[in-house]
CSV table of C-alpha atoms and ligand atoms in Angstrom, one decimal:
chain,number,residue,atom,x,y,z
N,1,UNK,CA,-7.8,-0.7,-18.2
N,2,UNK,CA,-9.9,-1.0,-15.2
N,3,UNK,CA,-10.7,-3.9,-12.3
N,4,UNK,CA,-14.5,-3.8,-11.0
N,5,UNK,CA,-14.6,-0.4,-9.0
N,6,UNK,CA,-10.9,1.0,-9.6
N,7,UNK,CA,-10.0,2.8,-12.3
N,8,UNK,CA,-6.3,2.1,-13.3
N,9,UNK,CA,-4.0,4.3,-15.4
N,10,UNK,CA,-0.2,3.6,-16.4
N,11,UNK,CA,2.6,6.2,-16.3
N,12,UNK,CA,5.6,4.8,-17.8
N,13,UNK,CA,6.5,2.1,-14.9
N,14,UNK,CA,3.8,3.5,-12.1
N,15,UNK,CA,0.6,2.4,-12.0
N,16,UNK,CA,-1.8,4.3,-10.5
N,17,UNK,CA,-5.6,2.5,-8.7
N,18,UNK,CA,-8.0,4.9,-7.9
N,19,UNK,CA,-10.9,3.4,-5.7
N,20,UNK,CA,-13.8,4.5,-7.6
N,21,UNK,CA,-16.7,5.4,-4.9
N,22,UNK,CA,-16.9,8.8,-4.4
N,23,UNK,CA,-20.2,9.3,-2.9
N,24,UNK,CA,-19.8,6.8,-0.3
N,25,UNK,CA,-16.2,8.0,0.3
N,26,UNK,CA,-14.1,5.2,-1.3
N,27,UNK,CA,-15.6,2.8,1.4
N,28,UNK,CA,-14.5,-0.9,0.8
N,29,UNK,CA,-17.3,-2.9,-1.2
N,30,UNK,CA,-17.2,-6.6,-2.3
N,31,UNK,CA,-16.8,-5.4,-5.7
N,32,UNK,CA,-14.0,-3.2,-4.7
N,33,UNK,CA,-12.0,-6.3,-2.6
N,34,UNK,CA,-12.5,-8.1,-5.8
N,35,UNK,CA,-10.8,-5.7,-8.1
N,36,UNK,CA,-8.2,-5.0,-5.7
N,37,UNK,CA,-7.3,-8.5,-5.7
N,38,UNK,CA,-7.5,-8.9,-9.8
N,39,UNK,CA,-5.5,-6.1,-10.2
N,40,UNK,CA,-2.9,-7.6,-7.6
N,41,UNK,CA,-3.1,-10.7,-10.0
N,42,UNK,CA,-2.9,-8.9,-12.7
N,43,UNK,CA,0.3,-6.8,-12.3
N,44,UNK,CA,2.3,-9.7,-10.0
N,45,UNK,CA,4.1,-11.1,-13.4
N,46,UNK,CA,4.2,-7.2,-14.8
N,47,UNK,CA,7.5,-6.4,-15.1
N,48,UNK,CA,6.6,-3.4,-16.3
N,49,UNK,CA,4.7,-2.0,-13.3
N,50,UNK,CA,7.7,-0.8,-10.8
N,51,UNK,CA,5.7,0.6,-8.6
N,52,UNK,CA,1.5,1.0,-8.0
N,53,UNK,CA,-0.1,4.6,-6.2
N,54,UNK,CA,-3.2,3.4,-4.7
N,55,UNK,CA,-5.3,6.5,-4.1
N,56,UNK,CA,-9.3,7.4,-3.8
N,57,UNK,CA,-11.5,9.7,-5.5
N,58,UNK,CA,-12.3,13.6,-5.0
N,59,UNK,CA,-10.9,15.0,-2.1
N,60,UNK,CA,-12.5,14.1,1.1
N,61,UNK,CA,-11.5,10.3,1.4
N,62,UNK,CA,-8.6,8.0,0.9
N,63,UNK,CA,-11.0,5.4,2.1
N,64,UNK,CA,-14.0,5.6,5.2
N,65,UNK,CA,-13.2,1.5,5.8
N,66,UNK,CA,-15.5,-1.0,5.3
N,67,UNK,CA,-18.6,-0.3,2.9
N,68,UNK,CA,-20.7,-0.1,6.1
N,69,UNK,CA,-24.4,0.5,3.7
N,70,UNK,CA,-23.7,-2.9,2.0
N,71,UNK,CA,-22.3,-4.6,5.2
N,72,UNK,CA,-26.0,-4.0,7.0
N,73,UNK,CA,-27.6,-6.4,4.5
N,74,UNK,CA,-25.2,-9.1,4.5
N,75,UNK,CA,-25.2,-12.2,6.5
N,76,UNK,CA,-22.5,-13.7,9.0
N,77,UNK,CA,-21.4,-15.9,6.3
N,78,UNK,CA,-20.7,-13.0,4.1
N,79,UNK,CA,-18.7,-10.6,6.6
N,80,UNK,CA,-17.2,-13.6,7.3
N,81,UNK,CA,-16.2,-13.8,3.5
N,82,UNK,CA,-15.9,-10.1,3.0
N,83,UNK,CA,-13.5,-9.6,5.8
N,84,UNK,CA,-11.2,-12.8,4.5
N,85,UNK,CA,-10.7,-11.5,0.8
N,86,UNK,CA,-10.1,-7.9,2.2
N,87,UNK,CA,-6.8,-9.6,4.8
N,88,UNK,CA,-5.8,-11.4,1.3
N,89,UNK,CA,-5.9,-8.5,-0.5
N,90,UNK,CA,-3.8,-6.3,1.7
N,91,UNK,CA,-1.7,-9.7,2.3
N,92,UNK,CA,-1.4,-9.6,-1.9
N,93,UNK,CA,0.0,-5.6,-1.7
N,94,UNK,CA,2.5,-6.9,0.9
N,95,UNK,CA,3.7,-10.0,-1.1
N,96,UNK,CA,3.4,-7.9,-4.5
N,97,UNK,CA,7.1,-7.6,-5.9
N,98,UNK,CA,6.0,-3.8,-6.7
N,99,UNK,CA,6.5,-1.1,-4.3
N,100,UNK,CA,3.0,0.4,-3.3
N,101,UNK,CA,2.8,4.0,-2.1
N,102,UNK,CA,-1.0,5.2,-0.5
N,103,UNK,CA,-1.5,8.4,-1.4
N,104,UNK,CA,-4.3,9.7,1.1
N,105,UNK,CA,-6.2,12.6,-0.8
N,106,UNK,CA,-8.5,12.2,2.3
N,107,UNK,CA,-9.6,10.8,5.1
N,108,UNK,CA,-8.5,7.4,5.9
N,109,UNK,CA,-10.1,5.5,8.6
N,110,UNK,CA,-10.6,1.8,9.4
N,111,UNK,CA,-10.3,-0.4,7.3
N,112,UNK,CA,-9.1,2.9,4.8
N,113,UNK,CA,-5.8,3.2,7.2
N,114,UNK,CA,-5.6,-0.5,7.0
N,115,UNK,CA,-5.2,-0.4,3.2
N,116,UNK,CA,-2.7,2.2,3.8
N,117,UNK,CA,-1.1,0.8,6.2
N,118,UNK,CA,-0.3,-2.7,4.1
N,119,UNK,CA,1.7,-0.4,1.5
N,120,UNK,CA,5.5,0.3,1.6
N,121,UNK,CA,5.3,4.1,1.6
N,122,UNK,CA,2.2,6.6,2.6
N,123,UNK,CA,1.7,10.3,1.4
N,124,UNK,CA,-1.2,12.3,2.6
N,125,UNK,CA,-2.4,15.5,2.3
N,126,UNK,CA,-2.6,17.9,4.3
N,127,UNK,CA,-6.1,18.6,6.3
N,128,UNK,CA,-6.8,14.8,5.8
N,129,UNK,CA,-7.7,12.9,9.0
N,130,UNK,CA,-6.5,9.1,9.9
N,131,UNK,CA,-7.7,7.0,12.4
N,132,UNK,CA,-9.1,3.5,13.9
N,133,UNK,CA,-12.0,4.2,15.1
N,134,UNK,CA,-13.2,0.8,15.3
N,135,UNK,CA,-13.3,0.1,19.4
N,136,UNK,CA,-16.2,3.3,19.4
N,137,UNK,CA,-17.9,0.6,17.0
N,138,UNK,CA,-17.8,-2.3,19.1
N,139,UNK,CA,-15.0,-4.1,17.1
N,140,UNK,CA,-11.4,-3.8,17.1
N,141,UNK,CA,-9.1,-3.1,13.7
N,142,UNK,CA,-9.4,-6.6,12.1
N,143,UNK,CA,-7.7,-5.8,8.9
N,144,UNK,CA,-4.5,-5.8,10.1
N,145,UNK,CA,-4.2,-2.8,12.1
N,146,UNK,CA,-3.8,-3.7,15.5
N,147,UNK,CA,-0.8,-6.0,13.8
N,148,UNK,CA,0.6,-3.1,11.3
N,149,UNK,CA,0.3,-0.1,13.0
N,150,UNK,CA,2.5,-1.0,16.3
N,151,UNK,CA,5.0,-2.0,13.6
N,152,UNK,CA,4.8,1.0,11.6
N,153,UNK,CA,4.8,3.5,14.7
N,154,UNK,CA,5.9,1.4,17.9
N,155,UNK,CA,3.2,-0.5,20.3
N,156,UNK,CA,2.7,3.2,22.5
N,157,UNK,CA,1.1,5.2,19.5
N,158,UNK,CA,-0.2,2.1,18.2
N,159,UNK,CA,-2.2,2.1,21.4
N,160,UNK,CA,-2.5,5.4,21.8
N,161,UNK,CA,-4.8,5.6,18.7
N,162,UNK,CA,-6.5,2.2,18.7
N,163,UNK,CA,-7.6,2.7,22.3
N,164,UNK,CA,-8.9,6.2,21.9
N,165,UNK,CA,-10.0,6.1,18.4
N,166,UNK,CA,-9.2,9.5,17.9
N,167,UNK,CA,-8.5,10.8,14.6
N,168,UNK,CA,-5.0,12.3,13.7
N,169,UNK,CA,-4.3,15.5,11.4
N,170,UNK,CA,-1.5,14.9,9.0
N,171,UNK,CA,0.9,16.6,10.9
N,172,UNK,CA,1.1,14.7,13.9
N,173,UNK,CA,0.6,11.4,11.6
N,174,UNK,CA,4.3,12.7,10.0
N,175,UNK,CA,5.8,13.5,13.6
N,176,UNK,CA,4.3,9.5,14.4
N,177,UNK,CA,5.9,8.0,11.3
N,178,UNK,CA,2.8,7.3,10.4
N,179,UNK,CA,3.2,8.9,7.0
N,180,UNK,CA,6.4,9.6,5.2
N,181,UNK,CA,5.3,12.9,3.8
N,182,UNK,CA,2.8,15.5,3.6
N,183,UNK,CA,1.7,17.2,0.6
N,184,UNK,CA,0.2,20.9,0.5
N,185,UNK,CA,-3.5,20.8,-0.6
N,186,UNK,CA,-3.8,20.3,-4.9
N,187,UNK,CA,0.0,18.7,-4.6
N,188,UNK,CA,-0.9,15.4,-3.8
N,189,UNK,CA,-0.9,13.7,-7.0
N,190,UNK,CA,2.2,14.7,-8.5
N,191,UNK,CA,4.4,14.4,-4.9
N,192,UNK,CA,2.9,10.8,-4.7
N,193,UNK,CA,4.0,10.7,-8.5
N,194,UNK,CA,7.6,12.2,-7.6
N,195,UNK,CA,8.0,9.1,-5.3
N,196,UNK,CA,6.8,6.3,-7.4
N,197,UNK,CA,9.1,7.8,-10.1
N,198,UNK,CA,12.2,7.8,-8.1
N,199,UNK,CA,10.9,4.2,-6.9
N,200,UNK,CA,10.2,2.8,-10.8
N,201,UNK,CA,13.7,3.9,-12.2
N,202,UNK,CA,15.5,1.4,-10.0
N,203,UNK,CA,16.1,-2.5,-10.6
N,204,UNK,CA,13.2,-4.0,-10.0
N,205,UNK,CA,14.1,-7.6,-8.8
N,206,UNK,CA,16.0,-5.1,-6.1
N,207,UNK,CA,12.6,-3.7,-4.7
N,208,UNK,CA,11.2,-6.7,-4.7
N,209,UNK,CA,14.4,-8.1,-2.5
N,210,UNK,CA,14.8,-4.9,-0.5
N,211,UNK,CA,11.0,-5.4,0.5
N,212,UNK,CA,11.1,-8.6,1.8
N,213,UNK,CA,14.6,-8.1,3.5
N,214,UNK,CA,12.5,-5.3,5.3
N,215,UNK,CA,9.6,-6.7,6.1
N,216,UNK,CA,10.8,-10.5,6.8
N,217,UNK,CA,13.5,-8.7,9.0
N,218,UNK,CA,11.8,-6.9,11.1
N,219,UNK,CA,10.9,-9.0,13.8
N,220,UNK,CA,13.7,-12.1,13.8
N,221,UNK,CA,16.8,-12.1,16.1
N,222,UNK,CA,19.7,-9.7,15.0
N,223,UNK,CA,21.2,-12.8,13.3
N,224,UNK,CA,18.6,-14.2,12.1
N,225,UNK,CA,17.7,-11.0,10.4
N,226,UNK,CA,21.0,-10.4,8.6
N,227,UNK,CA,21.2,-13.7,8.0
N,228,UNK,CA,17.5,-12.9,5.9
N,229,UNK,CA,19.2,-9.7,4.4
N,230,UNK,CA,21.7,-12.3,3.4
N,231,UNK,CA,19.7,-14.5,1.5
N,232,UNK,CA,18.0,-11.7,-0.5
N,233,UNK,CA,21.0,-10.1,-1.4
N,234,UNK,CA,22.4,-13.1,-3.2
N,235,UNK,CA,19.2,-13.2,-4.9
N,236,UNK,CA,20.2,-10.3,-6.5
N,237,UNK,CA,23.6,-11.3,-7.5
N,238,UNK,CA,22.3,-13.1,-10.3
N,239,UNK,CA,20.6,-10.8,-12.3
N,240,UNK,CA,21.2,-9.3,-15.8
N,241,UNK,CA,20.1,-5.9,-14.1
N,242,UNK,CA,23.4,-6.2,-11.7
N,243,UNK,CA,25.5,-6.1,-14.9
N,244,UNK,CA,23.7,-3.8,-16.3
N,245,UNK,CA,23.9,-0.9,-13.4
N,246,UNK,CA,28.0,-2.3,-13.7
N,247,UNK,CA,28.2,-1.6,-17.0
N,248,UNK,CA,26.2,1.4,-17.0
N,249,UNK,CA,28.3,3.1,-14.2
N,250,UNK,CA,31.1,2.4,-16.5
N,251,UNK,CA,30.0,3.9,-19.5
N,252,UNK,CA,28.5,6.7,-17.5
N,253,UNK,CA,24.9,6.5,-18.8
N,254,UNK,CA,21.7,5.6,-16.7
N,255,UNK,CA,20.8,1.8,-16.5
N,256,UNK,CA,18.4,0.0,-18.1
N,257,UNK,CA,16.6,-2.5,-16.2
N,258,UNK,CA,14.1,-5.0,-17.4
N,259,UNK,CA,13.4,-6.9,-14.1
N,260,UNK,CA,15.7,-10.1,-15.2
H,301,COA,N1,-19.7,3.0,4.4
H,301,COA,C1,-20.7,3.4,3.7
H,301,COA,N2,-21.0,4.7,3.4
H,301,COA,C2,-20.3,5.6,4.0
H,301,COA,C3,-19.2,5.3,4.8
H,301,COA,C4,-18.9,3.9,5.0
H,301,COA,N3,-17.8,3.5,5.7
H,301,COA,N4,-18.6,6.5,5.2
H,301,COA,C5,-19.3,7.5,4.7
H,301,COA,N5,-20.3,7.0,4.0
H,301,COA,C6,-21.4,7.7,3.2
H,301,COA,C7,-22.3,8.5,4.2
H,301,COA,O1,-23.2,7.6,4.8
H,301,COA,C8,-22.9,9.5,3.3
H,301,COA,O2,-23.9,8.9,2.6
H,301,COA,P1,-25.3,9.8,2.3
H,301,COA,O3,-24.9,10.9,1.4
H,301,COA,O4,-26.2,8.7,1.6
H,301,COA,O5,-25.8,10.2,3.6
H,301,COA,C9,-21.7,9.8,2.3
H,301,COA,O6,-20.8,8.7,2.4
H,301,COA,C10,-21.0,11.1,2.7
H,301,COA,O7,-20.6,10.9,4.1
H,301,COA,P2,-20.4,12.2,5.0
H,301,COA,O8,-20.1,11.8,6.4
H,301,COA,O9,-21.5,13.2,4.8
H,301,COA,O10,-19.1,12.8,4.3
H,301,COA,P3,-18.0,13.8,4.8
H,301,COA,O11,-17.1,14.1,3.6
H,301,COA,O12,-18.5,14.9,5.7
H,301,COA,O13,-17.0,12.9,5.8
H,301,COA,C11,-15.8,10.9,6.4
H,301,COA,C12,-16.3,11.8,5.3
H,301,COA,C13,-15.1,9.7,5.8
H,301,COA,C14,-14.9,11.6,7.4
H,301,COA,C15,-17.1,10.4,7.2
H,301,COA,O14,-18.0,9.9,6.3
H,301,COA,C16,-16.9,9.3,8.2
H,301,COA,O15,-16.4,9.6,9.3
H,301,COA,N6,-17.3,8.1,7.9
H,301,COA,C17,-17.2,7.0,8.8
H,301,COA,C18,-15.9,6.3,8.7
H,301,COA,C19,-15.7,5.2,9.7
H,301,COA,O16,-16.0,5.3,10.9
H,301,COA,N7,-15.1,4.1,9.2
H,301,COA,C20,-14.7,3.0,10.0
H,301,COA,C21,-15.5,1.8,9.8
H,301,COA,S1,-14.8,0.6,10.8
């Protein structure tokens, strides 16, 4: 199984899409936008696939941002295109009912962190560096980081890297809440693994409803917002995976969910 530039395995219910561009350190081609966003397509009606690990090649990138060898040779029309599939694609990994987990085996910087930065959970390993460097470019982040990072790590350290562009160890990116772990160097893959497994086991129409009560919360009126948490909760209510975990917990045995 592989989309154009990723290579894609399956473990049980975890996916994992490895961007597949070593030498130019996982930087973000067409070709790679374009599989990203078949894959997206491909595992949205999965029930299967609980939760995807989106991670890059060797060990010195995650991602370096946009392809910046193939962006010198393209017209305006064509950033112009490039840079609206790449917002749909890391709109797609929001909207996904999967959980997605980055796990940085490397640098991850531009457009990189803003890949990360559109999944629900982010690993990184240690001695990796993270950054938006774009305002050093002439540009700002304009794949979603000047919108996702204030809300990942409050507007202050949002600014305090945009502005500066300064890279950040993973260390300080844990202390920020810019990652939610850090794994020793060789222990990436199977802490990233760990997660998505303890992710995958649960019901999935529940990670798809705890997601969007998160992320559709975040920013409405106190009420508002519980009255969101509301609406997905019932949505849950419904399910044969409800009766199940019920009847389950009752016969003391570990559910089975199949996502209906
Ligand atoms: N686009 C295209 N090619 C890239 C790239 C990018 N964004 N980032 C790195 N590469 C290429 C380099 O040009 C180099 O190619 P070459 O072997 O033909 O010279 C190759 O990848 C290796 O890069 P190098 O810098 O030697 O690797 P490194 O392991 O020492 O460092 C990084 C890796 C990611 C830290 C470093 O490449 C870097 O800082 N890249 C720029 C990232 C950036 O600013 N992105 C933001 C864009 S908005």
């Amino acid at each position: 199984m592989s989309g154009r530039e990723w290579a894609v395995e399956r473990q049980e219910g975890v996916e994992i899409w490895t961007i597949d561009g070593e030498a130019r350190r996982n930087a973000l081609s067409r070709a790679m936008i374009r599989g990203l966003l078949e894959n997206l397509a491909r595992v949205r009606d999965d029930r299967a696939v609980r939760c995807v690990v989106l991670t890059g090649k060797g060990d010195k990138a995650f991602c370096a941002g946009a392809d910046l060898k193939e962006r010198a040779g393209m017209s305006a029309d064509e950033v112009h295109h490039f840079h609206r599939s790449l917002r749909d694609a890391f709109r797609g990994i929001e909207s996904a009912p999967q959980a997605f987990l980055a796990a940085m085996n490397g640098a991850a910087l531009g457009g990189g962190l803003e890949l990360a930065l559109a999944c629900d959970l982010r690993v990184v390993v240690d001695g990796a560096e993270m950054g938006l460097p774009e305002v050093g470019l002439g540009i700002i982040p304009g794949g979603g980081g000047t919108v996702r990072l204030p809300r990942a790590i409050g507007v202050a350290r949002a600014k305090d890297l945009i502005l500066t562009g300064r890279r950040v160890g993973a260390a300080e990116a844990l202390a920020m809440g810019l990652v939610s772990r850090v794994a020793p160097s060789g222990t990436l893959r199977d802490v990233a693994l760990e997660l998505a497994g303890l992710v995958a086991r649960n019901a999935p129409v529940s990670i798809r409803q705890a997601k969007r009560a998160i992320d559709g919360g975040l920013h409405l009126d106190l009420d508002a917002a519980l009255a969101h948490e509301n609406a997905m909760y019932q949505d849950c209510l419904t399910t044969k995976d409800r009766v199940e975990a019920l009847r389950a917990f009752a016969e003391k045995r570990m559910p089975v969910f199949t996502g209906e």
